[in-house]
Short mmCIF file of N, CA, C and O in Angstrom, two decimals:
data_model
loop_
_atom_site.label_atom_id
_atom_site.label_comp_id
_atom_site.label_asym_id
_atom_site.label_seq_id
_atom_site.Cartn_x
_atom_site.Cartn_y
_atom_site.Cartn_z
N UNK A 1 22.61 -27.83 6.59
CA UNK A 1 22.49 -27.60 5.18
C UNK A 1 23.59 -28.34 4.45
O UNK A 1 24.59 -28.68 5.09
N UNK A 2 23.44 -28.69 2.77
CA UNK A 2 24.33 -29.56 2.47
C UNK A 2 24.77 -28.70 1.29
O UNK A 2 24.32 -28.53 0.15
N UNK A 3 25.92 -28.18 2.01
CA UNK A 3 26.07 -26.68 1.09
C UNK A 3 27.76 -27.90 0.52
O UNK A 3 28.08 -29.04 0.84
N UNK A 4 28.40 -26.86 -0.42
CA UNK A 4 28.97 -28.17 -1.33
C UNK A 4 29.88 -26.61 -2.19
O UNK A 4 29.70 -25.40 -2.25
N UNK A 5 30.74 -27.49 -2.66
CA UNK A 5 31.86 -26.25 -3.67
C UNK A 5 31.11 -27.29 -4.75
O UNK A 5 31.02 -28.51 -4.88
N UNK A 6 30.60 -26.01 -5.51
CA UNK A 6 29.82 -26.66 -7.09
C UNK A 6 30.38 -25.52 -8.30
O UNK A 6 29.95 -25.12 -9.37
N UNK A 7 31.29 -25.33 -7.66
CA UNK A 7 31.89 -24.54 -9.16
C UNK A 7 31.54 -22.80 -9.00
O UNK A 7 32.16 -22.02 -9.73
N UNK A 8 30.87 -22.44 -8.34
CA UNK A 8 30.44 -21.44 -7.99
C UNK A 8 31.32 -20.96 -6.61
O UNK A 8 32.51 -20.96 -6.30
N UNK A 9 29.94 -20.52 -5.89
CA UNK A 9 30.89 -19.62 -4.56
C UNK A 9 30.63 -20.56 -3.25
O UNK A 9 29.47 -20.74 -2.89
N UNK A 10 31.58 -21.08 -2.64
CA UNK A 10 31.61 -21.98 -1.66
C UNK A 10 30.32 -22.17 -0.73
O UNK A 10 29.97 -21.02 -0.49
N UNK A 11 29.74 -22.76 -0.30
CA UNK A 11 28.81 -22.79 0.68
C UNK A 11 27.59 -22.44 0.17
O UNK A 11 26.70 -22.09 0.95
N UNK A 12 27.42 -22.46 -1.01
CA UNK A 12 26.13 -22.05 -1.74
C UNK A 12 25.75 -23.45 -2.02
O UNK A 12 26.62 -24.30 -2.19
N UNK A 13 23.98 -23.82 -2.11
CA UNK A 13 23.56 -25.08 -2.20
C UNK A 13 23.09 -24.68 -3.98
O UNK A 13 22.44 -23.74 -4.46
N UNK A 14 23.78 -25.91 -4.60
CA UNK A 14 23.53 -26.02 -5.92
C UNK A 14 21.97 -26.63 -5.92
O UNK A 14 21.61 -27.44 -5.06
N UNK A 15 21.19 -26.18 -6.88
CA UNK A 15 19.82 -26.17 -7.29
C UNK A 15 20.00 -26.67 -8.52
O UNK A 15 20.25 -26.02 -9.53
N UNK A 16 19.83 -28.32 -8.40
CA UNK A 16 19.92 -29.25 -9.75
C UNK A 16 18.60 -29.80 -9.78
O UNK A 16 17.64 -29.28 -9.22
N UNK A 17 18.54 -31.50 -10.88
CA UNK A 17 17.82 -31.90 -10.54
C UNK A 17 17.48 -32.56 -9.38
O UNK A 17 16.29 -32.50 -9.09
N UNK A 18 17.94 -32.95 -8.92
CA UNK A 18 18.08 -33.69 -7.56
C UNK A 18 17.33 -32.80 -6.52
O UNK A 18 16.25 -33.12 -6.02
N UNK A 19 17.70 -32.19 -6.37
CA UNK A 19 17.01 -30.61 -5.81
C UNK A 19 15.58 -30.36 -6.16
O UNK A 19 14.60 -30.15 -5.46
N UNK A 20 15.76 -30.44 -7.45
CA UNK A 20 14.21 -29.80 -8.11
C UNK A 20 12.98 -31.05 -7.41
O UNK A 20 12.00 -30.87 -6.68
N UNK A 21 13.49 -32.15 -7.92
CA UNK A 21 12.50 -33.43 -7.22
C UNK A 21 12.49 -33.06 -6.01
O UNK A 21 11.32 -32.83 -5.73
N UNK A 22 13.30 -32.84 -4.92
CA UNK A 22 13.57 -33.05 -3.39
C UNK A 22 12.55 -32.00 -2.91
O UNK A 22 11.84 -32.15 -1.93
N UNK A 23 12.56 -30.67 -3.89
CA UNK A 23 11.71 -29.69 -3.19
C UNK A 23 10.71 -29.38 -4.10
O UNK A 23 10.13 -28.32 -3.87
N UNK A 24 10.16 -30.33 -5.55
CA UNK A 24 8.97 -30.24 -5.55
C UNK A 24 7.76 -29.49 -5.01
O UNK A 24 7.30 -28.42 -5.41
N UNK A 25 7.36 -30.24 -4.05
CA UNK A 25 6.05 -29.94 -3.58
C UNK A 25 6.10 -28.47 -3.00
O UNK A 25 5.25 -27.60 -3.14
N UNK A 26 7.61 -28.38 -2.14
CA UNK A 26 7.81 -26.75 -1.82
C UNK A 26 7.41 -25.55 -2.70
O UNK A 26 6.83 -24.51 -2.41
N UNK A 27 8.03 -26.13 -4.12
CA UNK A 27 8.14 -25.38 -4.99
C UNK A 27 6.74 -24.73 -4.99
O UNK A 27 6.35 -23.64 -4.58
N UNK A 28 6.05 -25.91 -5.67
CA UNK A 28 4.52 -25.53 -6.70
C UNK A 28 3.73 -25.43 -5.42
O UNK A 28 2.53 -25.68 -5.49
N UNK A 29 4.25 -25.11 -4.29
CA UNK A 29 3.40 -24.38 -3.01
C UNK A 29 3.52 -23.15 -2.98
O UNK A 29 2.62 -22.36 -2.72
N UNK A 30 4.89 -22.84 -3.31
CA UNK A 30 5.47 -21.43 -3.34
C UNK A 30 4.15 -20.77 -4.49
O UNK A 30 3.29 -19.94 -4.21
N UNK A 31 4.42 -21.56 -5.97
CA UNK A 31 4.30 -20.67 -7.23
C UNK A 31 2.77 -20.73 -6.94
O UNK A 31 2.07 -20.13 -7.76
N UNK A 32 2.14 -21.35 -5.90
CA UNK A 32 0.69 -21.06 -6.22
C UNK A 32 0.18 -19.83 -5.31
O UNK A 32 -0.91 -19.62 -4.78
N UNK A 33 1.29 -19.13 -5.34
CA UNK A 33 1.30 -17.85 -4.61
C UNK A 33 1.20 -16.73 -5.28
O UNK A 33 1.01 -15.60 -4.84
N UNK A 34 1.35 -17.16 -6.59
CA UNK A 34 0.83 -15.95 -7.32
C UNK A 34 -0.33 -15.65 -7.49
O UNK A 34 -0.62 -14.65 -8.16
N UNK A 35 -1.80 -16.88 -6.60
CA UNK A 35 -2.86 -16.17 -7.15
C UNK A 35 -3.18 -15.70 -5.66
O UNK A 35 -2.89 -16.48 -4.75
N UNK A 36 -3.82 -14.35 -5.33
CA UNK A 36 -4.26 -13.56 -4.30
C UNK A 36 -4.87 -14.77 -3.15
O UNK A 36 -4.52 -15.16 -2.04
N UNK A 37 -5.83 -15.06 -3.97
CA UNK A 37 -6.79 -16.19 -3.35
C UNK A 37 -5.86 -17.41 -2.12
O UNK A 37 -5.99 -17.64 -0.92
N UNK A 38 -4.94 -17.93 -3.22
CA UNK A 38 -4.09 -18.90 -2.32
C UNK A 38 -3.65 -18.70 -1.25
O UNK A 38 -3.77 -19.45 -0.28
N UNK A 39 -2.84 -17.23 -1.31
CA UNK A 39 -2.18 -16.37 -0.54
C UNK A 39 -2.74 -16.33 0.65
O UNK A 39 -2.23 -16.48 1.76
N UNK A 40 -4.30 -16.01 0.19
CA UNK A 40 -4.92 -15.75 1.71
C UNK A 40 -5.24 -17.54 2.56
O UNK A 40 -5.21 -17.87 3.74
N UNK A 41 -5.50 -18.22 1.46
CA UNK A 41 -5.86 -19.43 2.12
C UNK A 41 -4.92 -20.26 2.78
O UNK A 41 -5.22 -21.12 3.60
N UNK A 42 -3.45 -19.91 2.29
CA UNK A 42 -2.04 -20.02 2.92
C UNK A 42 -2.48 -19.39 4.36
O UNK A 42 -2.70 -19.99 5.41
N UNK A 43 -2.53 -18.09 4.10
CA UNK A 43 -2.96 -17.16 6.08
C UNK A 43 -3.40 -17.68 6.90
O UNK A 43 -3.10 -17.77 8.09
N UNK A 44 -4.89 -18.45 5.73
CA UNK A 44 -5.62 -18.64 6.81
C UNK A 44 -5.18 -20.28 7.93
O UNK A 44 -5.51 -20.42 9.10
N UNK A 45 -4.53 -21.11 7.22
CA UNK A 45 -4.51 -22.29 7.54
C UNK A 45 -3.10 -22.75 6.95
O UNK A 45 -3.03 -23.24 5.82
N UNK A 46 -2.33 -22.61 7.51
CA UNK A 46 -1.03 -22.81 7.13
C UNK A 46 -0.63 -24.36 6.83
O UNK A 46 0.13 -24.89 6.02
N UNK A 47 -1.44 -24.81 7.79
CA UNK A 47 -1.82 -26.80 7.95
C UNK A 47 -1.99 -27.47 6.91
O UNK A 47 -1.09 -28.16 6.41
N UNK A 48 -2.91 -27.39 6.55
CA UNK A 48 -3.93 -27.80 5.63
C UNK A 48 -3.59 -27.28 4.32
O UNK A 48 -3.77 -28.15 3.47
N UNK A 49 -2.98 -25.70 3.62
CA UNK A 49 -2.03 -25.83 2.61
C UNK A 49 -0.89 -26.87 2.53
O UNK A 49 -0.74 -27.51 1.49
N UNK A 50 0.01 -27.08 3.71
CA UNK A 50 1.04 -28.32 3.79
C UNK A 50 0.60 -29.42 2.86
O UNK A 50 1.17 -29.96 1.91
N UNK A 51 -1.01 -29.65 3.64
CA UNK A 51 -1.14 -31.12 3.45
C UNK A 51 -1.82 -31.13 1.92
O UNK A 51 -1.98 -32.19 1.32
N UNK A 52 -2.21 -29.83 1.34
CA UNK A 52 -2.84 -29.89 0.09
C UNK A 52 -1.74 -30.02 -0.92
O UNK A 52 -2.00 -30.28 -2.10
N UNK A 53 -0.44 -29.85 -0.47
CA UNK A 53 0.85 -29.84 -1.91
C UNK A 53 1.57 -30.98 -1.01
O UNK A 53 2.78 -31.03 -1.22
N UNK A 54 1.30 -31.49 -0.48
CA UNK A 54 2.14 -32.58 -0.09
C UNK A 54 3.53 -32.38 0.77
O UNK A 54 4.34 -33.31 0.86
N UNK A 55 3.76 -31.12 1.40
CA UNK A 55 5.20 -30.82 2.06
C UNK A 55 5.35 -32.36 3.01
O UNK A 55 4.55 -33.01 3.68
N UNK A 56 6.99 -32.54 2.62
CA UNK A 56 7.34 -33.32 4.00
C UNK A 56 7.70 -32.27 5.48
O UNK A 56 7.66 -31.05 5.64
N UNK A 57 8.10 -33.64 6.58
CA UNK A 57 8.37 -33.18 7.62
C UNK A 57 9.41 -31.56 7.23
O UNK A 57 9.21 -30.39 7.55
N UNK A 58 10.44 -32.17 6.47
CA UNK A 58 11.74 -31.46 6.52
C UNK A 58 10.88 -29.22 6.17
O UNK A 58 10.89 -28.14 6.76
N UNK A 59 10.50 -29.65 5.21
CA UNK A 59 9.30 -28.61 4.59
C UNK A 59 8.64 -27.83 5.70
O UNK A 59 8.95 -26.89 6.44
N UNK A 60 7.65 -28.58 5.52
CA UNK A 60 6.80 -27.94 6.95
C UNK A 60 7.13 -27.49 8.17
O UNK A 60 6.37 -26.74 8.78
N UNK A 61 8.35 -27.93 8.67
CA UNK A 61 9.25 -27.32 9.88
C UNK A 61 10.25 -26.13 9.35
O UNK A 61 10.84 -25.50 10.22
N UNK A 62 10.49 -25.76 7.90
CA UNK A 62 11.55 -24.90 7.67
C UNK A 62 10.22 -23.83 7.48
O UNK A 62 10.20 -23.24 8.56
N UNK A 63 9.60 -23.53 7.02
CA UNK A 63 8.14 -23.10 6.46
C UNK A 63 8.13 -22.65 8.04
O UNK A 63 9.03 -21.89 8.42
N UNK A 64 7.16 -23.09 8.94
CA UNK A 64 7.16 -22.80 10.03
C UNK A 64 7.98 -21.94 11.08
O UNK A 64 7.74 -21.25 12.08
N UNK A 65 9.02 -22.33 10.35
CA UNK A 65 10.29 -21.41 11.48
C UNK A 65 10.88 -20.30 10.60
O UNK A 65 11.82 -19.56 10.89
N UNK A 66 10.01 -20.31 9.26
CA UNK A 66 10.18 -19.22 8.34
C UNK A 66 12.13 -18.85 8.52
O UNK A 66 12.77 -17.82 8.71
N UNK A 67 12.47 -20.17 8.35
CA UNK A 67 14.02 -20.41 7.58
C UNK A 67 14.46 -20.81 6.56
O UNK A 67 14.84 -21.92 6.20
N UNK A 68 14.36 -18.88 5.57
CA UNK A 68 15.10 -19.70 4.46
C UNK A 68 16.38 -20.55 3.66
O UNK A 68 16.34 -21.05 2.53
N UNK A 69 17.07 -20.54 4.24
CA UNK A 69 18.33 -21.74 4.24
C UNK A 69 17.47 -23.20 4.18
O UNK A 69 17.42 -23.86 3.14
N UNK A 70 16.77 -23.64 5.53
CA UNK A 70 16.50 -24.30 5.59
C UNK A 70 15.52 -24.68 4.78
O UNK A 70 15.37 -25.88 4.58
N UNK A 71 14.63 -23.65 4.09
CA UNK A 71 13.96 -24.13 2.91
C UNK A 71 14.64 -24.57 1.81
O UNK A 71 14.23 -25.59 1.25
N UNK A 72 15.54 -24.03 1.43
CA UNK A 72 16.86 -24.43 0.44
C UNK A 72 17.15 -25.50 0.24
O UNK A 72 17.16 -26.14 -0.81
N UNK A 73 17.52 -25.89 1.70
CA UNK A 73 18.18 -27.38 2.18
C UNK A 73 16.92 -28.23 1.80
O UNK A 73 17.20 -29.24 1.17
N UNK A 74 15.59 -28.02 2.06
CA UNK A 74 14.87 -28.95 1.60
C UNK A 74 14.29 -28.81 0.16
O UNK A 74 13.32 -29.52 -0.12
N UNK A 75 14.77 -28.00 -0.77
CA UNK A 75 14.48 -28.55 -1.94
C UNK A 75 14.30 -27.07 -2.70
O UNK A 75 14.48 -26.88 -3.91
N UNK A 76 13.89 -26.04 -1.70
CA UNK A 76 13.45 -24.66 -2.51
C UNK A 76 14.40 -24.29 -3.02
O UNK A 76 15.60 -24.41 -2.78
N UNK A 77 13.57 -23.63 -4.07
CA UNK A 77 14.35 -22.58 -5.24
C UNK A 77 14.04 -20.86 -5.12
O UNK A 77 13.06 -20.25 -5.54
N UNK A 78 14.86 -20.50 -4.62
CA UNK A 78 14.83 -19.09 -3.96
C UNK A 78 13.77 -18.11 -4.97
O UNK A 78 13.14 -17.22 -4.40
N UNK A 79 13.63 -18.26 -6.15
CA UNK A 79 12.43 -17.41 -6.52
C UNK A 79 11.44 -18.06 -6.38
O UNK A 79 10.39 -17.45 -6.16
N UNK A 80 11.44 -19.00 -6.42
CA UNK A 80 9.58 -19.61 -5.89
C UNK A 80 9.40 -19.03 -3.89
O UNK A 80 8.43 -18.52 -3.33
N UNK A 81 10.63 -19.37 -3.40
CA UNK A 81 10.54 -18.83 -2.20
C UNK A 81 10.39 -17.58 -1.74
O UNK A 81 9.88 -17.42 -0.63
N UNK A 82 10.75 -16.67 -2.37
CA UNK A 82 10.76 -15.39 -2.85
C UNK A 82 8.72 -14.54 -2.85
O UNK A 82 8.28 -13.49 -2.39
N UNK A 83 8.13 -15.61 -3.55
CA UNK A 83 6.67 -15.45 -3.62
C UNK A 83 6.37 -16.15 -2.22
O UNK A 83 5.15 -16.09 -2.08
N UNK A 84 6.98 -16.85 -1.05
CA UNK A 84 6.48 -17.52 0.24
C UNK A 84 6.93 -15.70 1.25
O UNK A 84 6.25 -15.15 2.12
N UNK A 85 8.07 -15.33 0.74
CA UNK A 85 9.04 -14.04 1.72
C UNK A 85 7.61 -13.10 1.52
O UNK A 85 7.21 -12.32 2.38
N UNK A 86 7.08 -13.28 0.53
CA UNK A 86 6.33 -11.95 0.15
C UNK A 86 4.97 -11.98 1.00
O UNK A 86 4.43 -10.87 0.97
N UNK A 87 4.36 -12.80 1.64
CA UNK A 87 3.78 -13.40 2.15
C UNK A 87 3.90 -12.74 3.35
O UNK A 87 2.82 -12.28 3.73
N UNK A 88 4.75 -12.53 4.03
CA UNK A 88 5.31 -12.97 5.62
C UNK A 88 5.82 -11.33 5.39
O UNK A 88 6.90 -11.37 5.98
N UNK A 89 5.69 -10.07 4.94
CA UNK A 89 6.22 -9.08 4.29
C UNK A 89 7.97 -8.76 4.46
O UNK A 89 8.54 -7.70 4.72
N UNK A 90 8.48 -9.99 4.21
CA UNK A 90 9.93 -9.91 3.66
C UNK A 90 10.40 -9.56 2.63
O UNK A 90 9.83 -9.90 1.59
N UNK A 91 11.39 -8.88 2.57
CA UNK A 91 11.93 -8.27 1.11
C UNK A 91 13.45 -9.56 0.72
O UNK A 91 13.69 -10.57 1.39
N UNK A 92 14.18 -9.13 -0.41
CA UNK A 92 14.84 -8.92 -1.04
C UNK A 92 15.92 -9.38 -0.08
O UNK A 92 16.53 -10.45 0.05
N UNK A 93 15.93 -8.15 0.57
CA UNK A 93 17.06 -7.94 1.71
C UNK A 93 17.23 -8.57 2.80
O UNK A 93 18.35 -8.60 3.32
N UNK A 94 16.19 -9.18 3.34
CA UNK A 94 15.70 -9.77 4.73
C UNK A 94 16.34 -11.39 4.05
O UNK A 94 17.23 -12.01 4.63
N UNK A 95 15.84 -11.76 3.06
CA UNK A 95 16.14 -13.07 2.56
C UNK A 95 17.43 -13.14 2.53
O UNK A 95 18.00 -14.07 3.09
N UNK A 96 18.33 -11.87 1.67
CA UNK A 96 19.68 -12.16 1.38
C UNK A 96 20.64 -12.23 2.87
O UNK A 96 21.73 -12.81 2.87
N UNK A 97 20.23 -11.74 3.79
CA UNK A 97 20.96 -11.59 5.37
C UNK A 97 20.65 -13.18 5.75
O UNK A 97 21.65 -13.86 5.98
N UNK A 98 19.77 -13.61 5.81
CA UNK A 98 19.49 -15.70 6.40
C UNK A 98 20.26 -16.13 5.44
O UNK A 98 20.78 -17.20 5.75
N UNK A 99 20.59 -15.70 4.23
CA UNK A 99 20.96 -16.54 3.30
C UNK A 99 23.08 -16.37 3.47
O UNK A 99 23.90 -17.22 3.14
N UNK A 100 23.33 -15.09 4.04
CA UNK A 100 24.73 -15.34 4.44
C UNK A 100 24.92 -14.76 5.93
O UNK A 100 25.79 -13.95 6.25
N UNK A 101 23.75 -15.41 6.94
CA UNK A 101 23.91 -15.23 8.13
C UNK A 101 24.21 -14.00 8.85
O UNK A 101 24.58 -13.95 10.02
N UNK A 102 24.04 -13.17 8.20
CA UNK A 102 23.56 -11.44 8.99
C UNK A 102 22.39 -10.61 9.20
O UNK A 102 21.20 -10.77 8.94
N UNK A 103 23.18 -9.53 9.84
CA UNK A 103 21.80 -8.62 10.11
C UNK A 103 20.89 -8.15 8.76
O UNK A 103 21.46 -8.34 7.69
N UNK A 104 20.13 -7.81 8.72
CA UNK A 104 19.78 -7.20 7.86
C UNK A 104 20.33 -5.79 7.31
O UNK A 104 20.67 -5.43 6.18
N UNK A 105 20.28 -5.27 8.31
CA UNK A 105 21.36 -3.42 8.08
C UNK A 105 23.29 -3.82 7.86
O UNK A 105 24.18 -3.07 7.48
N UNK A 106 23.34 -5.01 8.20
CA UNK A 106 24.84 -5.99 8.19
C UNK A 106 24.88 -5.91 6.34
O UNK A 106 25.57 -5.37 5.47
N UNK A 107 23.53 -6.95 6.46
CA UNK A 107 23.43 -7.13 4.60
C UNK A 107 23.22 -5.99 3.62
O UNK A 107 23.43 -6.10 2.41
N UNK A 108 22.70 -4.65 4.35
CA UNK A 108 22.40 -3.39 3.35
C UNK A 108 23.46 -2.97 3.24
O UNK A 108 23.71 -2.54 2.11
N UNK A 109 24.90 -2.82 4.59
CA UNK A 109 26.06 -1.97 4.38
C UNK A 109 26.72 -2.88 3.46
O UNK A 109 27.42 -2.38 2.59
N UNK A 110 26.61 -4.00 3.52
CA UNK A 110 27.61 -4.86 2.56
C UNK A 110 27.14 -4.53 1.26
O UNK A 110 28.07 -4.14 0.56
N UNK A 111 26.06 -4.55 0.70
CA UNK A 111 25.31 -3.83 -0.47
C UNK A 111 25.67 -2.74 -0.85
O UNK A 111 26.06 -2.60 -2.01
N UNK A 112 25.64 -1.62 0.09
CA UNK A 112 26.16 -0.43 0.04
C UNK A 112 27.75 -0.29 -0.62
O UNK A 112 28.16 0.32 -1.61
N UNK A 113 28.40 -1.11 0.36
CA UNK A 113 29.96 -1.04 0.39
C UNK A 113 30.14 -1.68 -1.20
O UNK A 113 30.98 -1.16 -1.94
N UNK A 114 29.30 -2.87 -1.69
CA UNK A 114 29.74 -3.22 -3.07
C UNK A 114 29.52 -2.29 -4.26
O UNK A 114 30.04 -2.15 -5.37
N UNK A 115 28.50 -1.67 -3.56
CA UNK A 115 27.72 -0.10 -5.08
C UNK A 115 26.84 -0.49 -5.86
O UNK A 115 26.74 -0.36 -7.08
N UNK A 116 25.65 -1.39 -4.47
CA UNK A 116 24.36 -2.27 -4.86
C UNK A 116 23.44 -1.38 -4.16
O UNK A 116 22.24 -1.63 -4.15
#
């Protein structure tokens, strides 16, 4: 991942334009997840959605190994990805643990411990 000090909190991947182009096609794969229909046609053929929004290699292998970092790294924007988690019945929580490398019950006590 090409995580970067952007003024924010260290090791977080800034979501610019550069980004927005890079993960494009991720994106408006993600957002066409809001209609039921897609959703299922995503289920049914995971392939063949790829090839209908255009994912590259980098895409289609993070997608596949259902890594979100690695979706990041290729271009996603965590609320469009957010409608891919929902999919796969991931929450909130499941995302935020890949996203700073813990457990999930790791990521709820840390939640807990902040008075989230």
């Amino acid at each position: 991942m090409e995580a970067k000090s952007n003024g924010a909190l260290w090791g977080t991947t800034l979501f610019d334009g550069r980004a927005a182009q890079k993960g494009y096609a991720l994106n408006k794969m993600c957002y066409s997840f809001n209609d039921g229909a897609n959703r299922e046609a995503f289920r049914r053929d995971e392939e063949a959605y790829f090839r209908k929004f255009g994912l590259n290699d980098a895409q289609r292998d993070a997608v596949r190994r259902r890594d979100v970092l690695a979706m990041i790294d290729a271009g996603g924007n965590i609320y469009y990805l957010a409608k891919l988690a929902g999919i796969y019945g991931l929450n909130v929580q499941d995302v935020g643990a890949q996203q700073t490398g813990v457990s999930v019950n790791e990521f709820r006590a840390r939640l807990l411990a902040a008075g989230g």
